[in-house]
Tab-separated table of C-alpha atoms and ligand atoms in Angstrom:
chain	number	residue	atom	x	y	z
A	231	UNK	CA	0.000	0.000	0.000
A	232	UNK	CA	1.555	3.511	-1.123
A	233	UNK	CA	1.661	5.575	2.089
A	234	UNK	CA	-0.331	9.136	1.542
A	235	UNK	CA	-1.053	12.382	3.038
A	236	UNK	CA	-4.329	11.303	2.565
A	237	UNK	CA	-4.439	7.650	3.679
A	238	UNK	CA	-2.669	9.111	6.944
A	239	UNK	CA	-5.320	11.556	7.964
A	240	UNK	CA	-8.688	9.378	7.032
A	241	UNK	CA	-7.250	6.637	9.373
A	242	UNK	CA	-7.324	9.512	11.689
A	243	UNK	CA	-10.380	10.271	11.059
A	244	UNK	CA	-11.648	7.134	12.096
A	245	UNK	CA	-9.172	7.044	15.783
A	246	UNK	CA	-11.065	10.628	16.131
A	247	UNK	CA	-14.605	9.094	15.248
A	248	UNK	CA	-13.724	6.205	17.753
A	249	UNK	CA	-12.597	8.778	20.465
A	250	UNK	CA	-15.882	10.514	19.899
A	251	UNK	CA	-17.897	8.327	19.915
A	252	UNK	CA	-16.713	6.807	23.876
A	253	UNK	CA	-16.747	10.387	25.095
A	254	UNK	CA	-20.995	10.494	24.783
A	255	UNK	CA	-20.258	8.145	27.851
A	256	UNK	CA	-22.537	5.288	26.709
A	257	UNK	CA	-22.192	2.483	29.115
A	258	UNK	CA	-23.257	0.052	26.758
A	259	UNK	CA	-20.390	1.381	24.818
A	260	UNK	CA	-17.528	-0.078	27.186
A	261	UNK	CA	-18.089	-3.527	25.853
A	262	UNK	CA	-19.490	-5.215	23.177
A	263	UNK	CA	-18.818	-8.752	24.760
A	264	UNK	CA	-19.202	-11.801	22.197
A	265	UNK	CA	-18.215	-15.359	23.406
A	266	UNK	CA	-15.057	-16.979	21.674
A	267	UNK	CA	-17.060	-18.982	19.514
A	268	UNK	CA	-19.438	-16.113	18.261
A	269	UNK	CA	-16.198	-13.982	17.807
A	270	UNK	CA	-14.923	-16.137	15.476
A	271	UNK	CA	-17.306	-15.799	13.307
A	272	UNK	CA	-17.383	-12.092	12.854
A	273	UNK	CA	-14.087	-11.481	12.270
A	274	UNK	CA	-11.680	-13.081	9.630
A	275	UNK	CA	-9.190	-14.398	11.854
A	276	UNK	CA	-7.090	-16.267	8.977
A	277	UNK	CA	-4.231	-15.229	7.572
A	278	UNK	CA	-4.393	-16.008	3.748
A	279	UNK	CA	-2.375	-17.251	0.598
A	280	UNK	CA	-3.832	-13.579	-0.975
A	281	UNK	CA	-3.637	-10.385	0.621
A	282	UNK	CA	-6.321	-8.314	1.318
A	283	UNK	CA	-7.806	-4.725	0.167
A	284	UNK	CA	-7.503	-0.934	1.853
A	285	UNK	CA	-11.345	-1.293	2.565
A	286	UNK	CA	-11.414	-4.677	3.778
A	287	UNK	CA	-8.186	-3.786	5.721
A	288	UNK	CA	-10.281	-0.880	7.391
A	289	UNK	CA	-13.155	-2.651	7.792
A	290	UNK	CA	-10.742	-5.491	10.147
A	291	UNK	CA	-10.165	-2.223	12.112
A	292	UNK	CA	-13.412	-1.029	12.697
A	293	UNK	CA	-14.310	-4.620	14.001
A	294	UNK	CA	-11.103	-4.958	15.964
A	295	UNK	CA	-12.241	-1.483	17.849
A	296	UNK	CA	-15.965	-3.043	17.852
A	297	UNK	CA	-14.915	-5.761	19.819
A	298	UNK	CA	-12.523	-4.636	22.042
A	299	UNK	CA	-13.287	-3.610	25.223
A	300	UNK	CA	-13.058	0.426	25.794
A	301	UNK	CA	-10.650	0.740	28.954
A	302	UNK	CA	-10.309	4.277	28.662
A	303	UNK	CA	-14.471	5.082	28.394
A	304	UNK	CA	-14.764	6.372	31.668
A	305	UNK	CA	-17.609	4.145	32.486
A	306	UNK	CA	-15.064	1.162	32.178
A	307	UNK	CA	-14.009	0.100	36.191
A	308	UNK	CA	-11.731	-2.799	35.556
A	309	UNK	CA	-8.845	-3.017	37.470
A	310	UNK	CA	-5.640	-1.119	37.073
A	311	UNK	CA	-6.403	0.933	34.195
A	312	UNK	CA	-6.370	4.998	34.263
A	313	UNK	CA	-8.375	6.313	31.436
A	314	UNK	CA	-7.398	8.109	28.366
A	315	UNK	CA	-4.469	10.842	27.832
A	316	UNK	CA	-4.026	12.761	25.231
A	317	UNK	CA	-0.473	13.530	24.975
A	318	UNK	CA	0.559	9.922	25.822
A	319	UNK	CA	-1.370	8.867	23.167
A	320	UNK	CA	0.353	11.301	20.852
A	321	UNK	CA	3.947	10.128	21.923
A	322	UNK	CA	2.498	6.340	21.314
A	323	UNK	CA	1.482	7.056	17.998
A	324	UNK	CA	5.057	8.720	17.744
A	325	UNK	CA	6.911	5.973	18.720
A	326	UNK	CA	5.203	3.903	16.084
A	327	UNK	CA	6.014	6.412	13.822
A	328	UNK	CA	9.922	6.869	14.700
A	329	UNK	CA	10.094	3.482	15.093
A	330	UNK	CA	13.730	3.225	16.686
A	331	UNK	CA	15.259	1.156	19.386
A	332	UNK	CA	16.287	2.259	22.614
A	333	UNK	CA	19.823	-0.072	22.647
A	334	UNK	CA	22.216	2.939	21.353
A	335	UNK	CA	22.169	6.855	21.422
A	336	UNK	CA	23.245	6.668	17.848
A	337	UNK	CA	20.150	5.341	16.428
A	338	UNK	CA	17.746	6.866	19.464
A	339	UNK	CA	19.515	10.473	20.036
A	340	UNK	CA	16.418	12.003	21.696
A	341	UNK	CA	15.248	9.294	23.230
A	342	UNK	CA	18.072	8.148	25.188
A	343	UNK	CA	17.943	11.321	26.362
A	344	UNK	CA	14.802	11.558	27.573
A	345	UNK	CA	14.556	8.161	28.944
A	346	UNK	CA	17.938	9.203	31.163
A	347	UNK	CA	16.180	12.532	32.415
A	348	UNK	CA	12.848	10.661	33.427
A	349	UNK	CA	14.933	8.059	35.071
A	350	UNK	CA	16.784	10.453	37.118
A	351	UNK	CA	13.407	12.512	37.931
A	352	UNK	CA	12.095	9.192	39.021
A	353	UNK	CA	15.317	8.459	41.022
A	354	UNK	CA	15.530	11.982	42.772
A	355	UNK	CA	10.986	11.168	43.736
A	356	UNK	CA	12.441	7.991	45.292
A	357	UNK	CA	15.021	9.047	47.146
A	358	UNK	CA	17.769	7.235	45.454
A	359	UNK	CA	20.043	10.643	44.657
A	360	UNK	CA	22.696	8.393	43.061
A	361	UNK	CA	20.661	5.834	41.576
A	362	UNK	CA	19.793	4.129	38.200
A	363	UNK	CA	17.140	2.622	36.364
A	364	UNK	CA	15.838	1.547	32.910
A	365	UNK	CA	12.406	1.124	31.472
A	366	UNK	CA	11.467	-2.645	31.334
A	367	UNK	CA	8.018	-4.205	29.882
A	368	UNK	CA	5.712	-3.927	32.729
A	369	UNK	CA	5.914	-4.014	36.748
A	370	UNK	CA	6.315	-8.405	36.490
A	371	UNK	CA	9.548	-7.535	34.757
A	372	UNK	CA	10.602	-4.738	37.058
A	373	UNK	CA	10.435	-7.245	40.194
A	374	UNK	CA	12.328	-9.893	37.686
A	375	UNK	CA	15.408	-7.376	37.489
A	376	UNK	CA	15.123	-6.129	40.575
A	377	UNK	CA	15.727	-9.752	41.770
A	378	UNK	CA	18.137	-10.369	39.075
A	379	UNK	CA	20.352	-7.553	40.773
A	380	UNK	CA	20.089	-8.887	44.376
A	381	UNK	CA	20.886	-12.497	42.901
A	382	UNK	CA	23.926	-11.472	41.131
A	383	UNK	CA	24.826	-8.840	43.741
A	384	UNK	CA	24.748	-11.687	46.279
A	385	UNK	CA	26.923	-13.945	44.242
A	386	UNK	CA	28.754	-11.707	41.807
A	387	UNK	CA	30.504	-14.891	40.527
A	388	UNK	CA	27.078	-16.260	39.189
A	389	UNK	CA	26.921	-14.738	36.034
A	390	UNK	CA	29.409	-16.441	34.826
A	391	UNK	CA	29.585	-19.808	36.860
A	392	UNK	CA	25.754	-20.147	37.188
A	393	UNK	CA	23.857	-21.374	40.462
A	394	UNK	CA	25.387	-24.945	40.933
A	395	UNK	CA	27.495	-25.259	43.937
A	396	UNK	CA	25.551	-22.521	45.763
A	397	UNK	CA	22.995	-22.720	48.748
A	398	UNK	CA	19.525	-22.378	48.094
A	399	UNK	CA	18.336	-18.793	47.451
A	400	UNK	CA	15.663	-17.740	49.967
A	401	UNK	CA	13.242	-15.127	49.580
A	402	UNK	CA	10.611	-13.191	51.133
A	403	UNK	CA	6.976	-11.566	50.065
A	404	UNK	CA	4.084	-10.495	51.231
A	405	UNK	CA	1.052	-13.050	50.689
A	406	UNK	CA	-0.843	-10.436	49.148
A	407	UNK	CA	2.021	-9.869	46.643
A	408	UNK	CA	1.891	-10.038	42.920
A	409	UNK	CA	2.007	-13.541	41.402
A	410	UNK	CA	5.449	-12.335	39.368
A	411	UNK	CA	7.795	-12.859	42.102
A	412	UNK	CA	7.070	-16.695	42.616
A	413	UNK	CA	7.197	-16.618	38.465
A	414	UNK	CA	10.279	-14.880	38.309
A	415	UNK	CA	11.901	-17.372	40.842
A	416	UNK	CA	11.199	-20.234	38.454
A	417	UNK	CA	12.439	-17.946	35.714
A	418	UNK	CA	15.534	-17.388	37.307
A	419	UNK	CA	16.728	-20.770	38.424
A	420	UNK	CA	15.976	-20.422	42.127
A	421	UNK	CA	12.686	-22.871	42.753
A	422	UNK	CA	8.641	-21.199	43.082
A	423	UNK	CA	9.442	-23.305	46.386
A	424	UNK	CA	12.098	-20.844	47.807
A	425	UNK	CA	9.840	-18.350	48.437
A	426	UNK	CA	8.124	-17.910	51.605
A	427	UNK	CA	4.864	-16.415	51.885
A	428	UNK	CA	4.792	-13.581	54.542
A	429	UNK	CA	1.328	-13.516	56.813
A	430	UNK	CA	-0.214	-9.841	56.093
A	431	UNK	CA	-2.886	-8.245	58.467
A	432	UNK	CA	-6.624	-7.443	57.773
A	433	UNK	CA	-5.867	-4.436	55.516
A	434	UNK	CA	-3.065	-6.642	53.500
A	435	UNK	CA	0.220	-5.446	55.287
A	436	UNK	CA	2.700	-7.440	56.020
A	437	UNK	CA	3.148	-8.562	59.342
A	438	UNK	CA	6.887	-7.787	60.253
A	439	UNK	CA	7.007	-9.924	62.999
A	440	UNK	CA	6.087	-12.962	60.764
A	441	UNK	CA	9.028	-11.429	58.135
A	442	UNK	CA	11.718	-12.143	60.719
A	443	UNK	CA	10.276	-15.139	61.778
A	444	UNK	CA	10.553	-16.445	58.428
A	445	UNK	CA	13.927	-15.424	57.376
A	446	UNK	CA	15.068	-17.147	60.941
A	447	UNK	CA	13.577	-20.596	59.852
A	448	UNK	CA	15.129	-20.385	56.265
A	449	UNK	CA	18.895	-19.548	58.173
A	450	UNK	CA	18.474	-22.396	60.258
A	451	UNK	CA	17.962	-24.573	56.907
A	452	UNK	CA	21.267	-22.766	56.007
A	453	UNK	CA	19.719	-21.500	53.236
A	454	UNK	CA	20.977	-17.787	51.991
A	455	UNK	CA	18.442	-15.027	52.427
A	456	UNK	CA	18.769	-12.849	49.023
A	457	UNK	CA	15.573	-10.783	48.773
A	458	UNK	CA	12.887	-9.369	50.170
A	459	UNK	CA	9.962	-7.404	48.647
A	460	UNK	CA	7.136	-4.850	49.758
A	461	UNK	CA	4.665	-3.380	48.182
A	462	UNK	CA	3.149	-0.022	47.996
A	463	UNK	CA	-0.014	-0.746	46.634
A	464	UNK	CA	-0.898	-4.421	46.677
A	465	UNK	CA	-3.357	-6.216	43.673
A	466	UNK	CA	-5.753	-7.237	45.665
A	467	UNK	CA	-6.550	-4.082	48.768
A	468	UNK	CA	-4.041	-1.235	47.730
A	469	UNK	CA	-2.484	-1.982	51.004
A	470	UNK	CA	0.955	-0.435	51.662
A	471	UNK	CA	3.322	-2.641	53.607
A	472	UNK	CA	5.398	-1.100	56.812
A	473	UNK	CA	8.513	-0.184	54.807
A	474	UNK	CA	10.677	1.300	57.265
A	475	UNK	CA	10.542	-1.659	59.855
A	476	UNK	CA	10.809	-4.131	56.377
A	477	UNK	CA	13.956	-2.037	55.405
A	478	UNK	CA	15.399	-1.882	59.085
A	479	UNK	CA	15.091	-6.252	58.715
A	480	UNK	CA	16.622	-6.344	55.485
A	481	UNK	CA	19.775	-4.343	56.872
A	482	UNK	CA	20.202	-6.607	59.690
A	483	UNK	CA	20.122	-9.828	57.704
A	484	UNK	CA	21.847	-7.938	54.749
A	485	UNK	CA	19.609	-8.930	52.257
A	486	UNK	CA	18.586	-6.716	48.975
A	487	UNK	CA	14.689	-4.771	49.707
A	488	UNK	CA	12.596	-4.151	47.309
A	489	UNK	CA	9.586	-2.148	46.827
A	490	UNK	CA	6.988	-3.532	44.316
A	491	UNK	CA	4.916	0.323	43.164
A	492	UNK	CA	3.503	-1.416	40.300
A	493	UNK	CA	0.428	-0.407	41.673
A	494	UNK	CA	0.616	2.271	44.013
A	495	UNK	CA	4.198	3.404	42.703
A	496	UNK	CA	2.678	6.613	41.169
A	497	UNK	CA	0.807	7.725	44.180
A	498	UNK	CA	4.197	8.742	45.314
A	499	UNK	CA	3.594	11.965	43.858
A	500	UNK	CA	0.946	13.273	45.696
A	501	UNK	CA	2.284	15.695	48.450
A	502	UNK	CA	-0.513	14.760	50.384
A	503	UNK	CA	-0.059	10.930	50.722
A	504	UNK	CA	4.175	11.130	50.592
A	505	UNK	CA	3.726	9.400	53.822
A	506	UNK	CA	2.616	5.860	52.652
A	507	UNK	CA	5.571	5.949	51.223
A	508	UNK	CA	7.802	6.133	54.983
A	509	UNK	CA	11.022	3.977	54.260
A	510	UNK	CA	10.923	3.501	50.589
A	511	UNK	CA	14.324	5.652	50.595
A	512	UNK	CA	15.857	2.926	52.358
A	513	UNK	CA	15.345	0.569	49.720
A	514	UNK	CA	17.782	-0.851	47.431
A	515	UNK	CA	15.015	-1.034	43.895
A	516	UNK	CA	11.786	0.237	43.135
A	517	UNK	CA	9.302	-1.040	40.436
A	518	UNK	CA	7.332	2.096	39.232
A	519	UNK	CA	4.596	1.297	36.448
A	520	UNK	CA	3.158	5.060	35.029
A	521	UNK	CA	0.525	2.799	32.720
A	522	UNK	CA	-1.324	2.201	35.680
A	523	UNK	CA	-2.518	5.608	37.201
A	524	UNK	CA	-0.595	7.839	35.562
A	525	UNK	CA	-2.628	6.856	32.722
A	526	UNK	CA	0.131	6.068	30.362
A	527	UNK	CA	-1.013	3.447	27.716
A	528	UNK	CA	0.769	-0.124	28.332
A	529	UNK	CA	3.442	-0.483	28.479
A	530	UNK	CA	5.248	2.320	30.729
A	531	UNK	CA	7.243	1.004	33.235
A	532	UNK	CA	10.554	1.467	35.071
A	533	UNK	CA	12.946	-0.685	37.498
A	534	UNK	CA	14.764	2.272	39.224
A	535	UNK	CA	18.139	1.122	41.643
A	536	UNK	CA	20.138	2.514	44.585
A	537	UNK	CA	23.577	1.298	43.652
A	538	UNK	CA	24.072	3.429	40.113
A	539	UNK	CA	26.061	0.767	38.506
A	540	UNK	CA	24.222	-2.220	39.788
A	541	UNK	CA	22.448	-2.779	36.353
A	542	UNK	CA	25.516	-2.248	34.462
A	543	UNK	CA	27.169	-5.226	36.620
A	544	UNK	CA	24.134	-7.029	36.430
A	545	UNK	CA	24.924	-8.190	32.873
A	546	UNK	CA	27.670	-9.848	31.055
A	547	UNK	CA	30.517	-7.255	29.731
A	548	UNK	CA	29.192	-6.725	26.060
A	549	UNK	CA	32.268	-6.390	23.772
A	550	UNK	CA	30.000	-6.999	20.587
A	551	UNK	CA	31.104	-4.142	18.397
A	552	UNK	CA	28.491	-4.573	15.800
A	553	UNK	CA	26.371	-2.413	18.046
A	554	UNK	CA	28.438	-0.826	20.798
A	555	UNK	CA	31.371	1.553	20.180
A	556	UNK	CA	33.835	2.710	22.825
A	557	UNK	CA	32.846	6.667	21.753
A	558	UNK	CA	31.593	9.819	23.376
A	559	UNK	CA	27.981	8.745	22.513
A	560	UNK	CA	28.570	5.071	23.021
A	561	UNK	CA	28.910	5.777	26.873
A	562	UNK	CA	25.069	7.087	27.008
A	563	UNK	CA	24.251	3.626	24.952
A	564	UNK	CA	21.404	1.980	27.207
A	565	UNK	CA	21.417	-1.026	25.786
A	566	UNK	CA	23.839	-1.852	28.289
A	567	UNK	CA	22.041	-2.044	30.902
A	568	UNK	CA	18.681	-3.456	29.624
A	569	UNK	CA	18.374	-7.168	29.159
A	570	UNK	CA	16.435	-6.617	25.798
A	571	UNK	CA	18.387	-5.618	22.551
A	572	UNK	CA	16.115	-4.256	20.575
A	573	UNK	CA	13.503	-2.137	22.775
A	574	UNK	CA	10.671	0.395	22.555
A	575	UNK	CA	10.599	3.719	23.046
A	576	UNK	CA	8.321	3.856	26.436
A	577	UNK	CA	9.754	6.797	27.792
A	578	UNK	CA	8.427	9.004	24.983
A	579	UNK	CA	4.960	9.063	26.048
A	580	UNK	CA	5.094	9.200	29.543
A	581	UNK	CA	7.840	12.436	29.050
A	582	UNK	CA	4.974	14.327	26.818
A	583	UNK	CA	2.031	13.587	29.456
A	584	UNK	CA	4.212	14.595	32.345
A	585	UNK	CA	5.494	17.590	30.416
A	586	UNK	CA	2.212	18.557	29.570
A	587	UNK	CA	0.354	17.985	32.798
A	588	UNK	CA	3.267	19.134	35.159
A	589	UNK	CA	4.418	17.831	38.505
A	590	UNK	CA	1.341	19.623	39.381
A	591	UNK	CA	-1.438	17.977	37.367
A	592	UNK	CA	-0.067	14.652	38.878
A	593	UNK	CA	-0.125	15.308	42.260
A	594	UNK	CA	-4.155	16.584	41.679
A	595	UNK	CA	-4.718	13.589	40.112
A	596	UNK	CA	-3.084	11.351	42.669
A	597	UNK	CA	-5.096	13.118	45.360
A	598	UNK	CA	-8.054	12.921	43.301
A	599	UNK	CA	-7.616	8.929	42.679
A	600	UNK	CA	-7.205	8.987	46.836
A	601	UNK	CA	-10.379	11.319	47.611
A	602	UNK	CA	-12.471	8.583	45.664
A	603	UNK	CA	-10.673	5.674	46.775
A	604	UNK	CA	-11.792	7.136	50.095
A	605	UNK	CA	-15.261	7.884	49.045
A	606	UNK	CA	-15.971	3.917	47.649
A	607	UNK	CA	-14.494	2.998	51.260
A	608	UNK	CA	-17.376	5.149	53.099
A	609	UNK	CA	-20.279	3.958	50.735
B	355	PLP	C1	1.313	-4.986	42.849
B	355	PLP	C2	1.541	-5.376	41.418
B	355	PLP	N1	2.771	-5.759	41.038
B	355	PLP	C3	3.047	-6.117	39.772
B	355	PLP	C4	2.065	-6.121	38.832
B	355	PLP	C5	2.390	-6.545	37.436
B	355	PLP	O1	2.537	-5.433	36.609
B	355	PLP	P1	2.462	-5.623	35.045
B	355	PLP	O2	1.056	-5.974	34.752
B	355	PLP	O3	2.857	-4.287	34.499
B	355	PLP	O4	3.418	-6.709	34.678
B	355	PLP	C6	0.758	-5.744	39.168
B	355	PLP	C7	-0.304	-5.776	38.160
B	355	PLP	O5	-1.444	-5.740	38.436
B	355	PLP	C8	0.488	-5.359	40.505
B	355	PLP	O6	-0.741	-5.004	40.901
């Protein structure tokens, strides 16, 4: 298909007839739910010998937006999801459009540079003044590197040697925490089994006492305590767990602590409700996910570290010149410290939202999101 002027702005026409059409606030409009079966059979799933035309290629978008559920109407109250934004939708549509990878400056000038500035604006809201951090593909992810750094912290000699020979890695979450850490331990070679379940109280926090308790029994299996995670903001009640007790444990046992704000992360900008986050300064990562409510379409999300090298030492020393050159620009390459190669360009989007809205329009919103929380509590 021969790209046109014209071909670009009817398609546009038809995201801005979509748009239009959610904002009459029709709650039928949310969903237009078919069962797999019936789905099926409205929409030509099959990929054929033959291609297809322009108009039956629209007409495959107009049922794909049909059918798909409308998480930013703002009658839609799923989980997790924080409506529509303008200017992140602009820097999506952007980043489709640039279409470059985040590994080196040299082919992603402005975005390297704008990913580095929102890191260390994130970093400086966290408290880590030195720290580090990369944009990863989604808050599951963020807890994976986050434990990938206390692994290989723990053992440096593991990245090359592997686990055999080692004790058995222990770690430590809250009940209510998300289903990614006990993935993430099968993903990285240390056992779903390894990881002990902390008892949380009635409004999901964890119970401190119980922490201690638990990392006790695992020393006296002389297993090695690597990790432990909170959470500020949990799946299931939004509960915040007692940071600055967690972090005071993890110092005495010297193990890495974590701070899952896949959830909850963003609240962290609301003057108001800094408090919740008591502690988090004292921990060594933090997973921050702005496509949940800062509104920033999936995926948006950052692993942010202490230690400013750690994700640097996290991976194996890339000599592979094809891509990375010892130059003035090479040093701002991220690529280094990401374990993808080729990546998106996430950090567009949320840069033009926050840019747009200010530190300002955030912290309303947070307090906003709060005030209703608050309000749903009462009724
Ligand atoms: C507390 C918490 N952590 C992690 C995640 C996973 O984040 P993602 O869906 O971006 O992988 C979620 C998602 O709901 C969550 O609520």
């Amino acid at each position: 298909m021969k790209t046109s002027a014209s071909k670009i702005s009817s398609f546009f026409q038809l995201v801005a007839n979509y748009v239009e059409e959610k904002d009459r606030l029709t709650p039928t409009l949310t969903v237009n739910y078919k069962s797999p079966s019936e789905l099926k059979k409205l929409i030509q799933l099959e990929v054929q010998e033959a291609g297809i035309s322009e108009s039956e290629l629209n007409k495959l978008i107009r049922d794909y937006l049909k059918y798909s559920v409308k998480t930013e109407n703002p009658q839609f109250f799923n989980q997790l999801y924080g409506g529509f934004n303008l200017p992140a939708f602009m820097g999506e549509v952007i980043t489709a459009l640039s279409n470059t990878s985040m590994y080196t400056y040299e082919v992603a000038p402005v975005a390297t540079l704008i990913e580095e500035e929102l890191i260390q604006k994130m970093c400086t809201i966290t408290g880590f003044s030195n720290g580090n951090g990369v944009f990863v593909t989604g808050g599951s992810n963020a807890n994976l590197v986050a434990m990938f750094s206390a692994r290989n912290k723990a053992f440096p000699k593991l990245k090359s040697e592997g686990i055999y020979g080692l004790p058995v890695l222990s770690m430590f979450v809250s009940e209510e925490a998300h289903y990614s850490f006990v993935n993430n331990a099968n993903i990285l070679g240390l056992g779903s089994n390894n990881v002990y379940k902390i008892k949380s109280d009635a409004q999901g926090k964890v119970l401190v006492s119980d922490l201690e308790k638990k990392i006790q029994l695992s020393l006296d299996k002389k297993e090695h305590p690597f990790f432990i995670a909170g959470t500020a903001g949990t799946t299931m009640l939004g509960a915040f767990d007692p940071f600055l007790e967690m972090a005071e444990i993890a110092k005495k046992y010297k193990i890495w602590f974590h701070i899952d704000g896949s959830f909850g992360g963003s609240l962290i900008l609301s003057k108001k409700n800094k408090a919740l986050f008591k502690g988090l300064e004292k921990a060594d990562s933090f997973a921050w996910n702005p496509h949940k409510l800062m509104n920033i379409p999936l995926v948006c999300s950052a692993i942010l570290v202490k230690e400013k090298n750690r994700l640097y030492h996290n991976l194996t020393d890339l000599h592979d010149d094809y891509i990375f050159h010892d130059t003035e620009s090479g040093s701002c390459d991220l690529g280094k410290k990401s374990i993808q190669c080729g990546r998106r360009v996430d950090a567009l989007k949320l840069w033009l939202a926050w840019k747009f809205y200010g530190n300002k329009g955030y912290a309303q919103r947070m307090d906003r999101l709060i005030e209703m929380a608050s309000y749903f509590e009462q009724l």
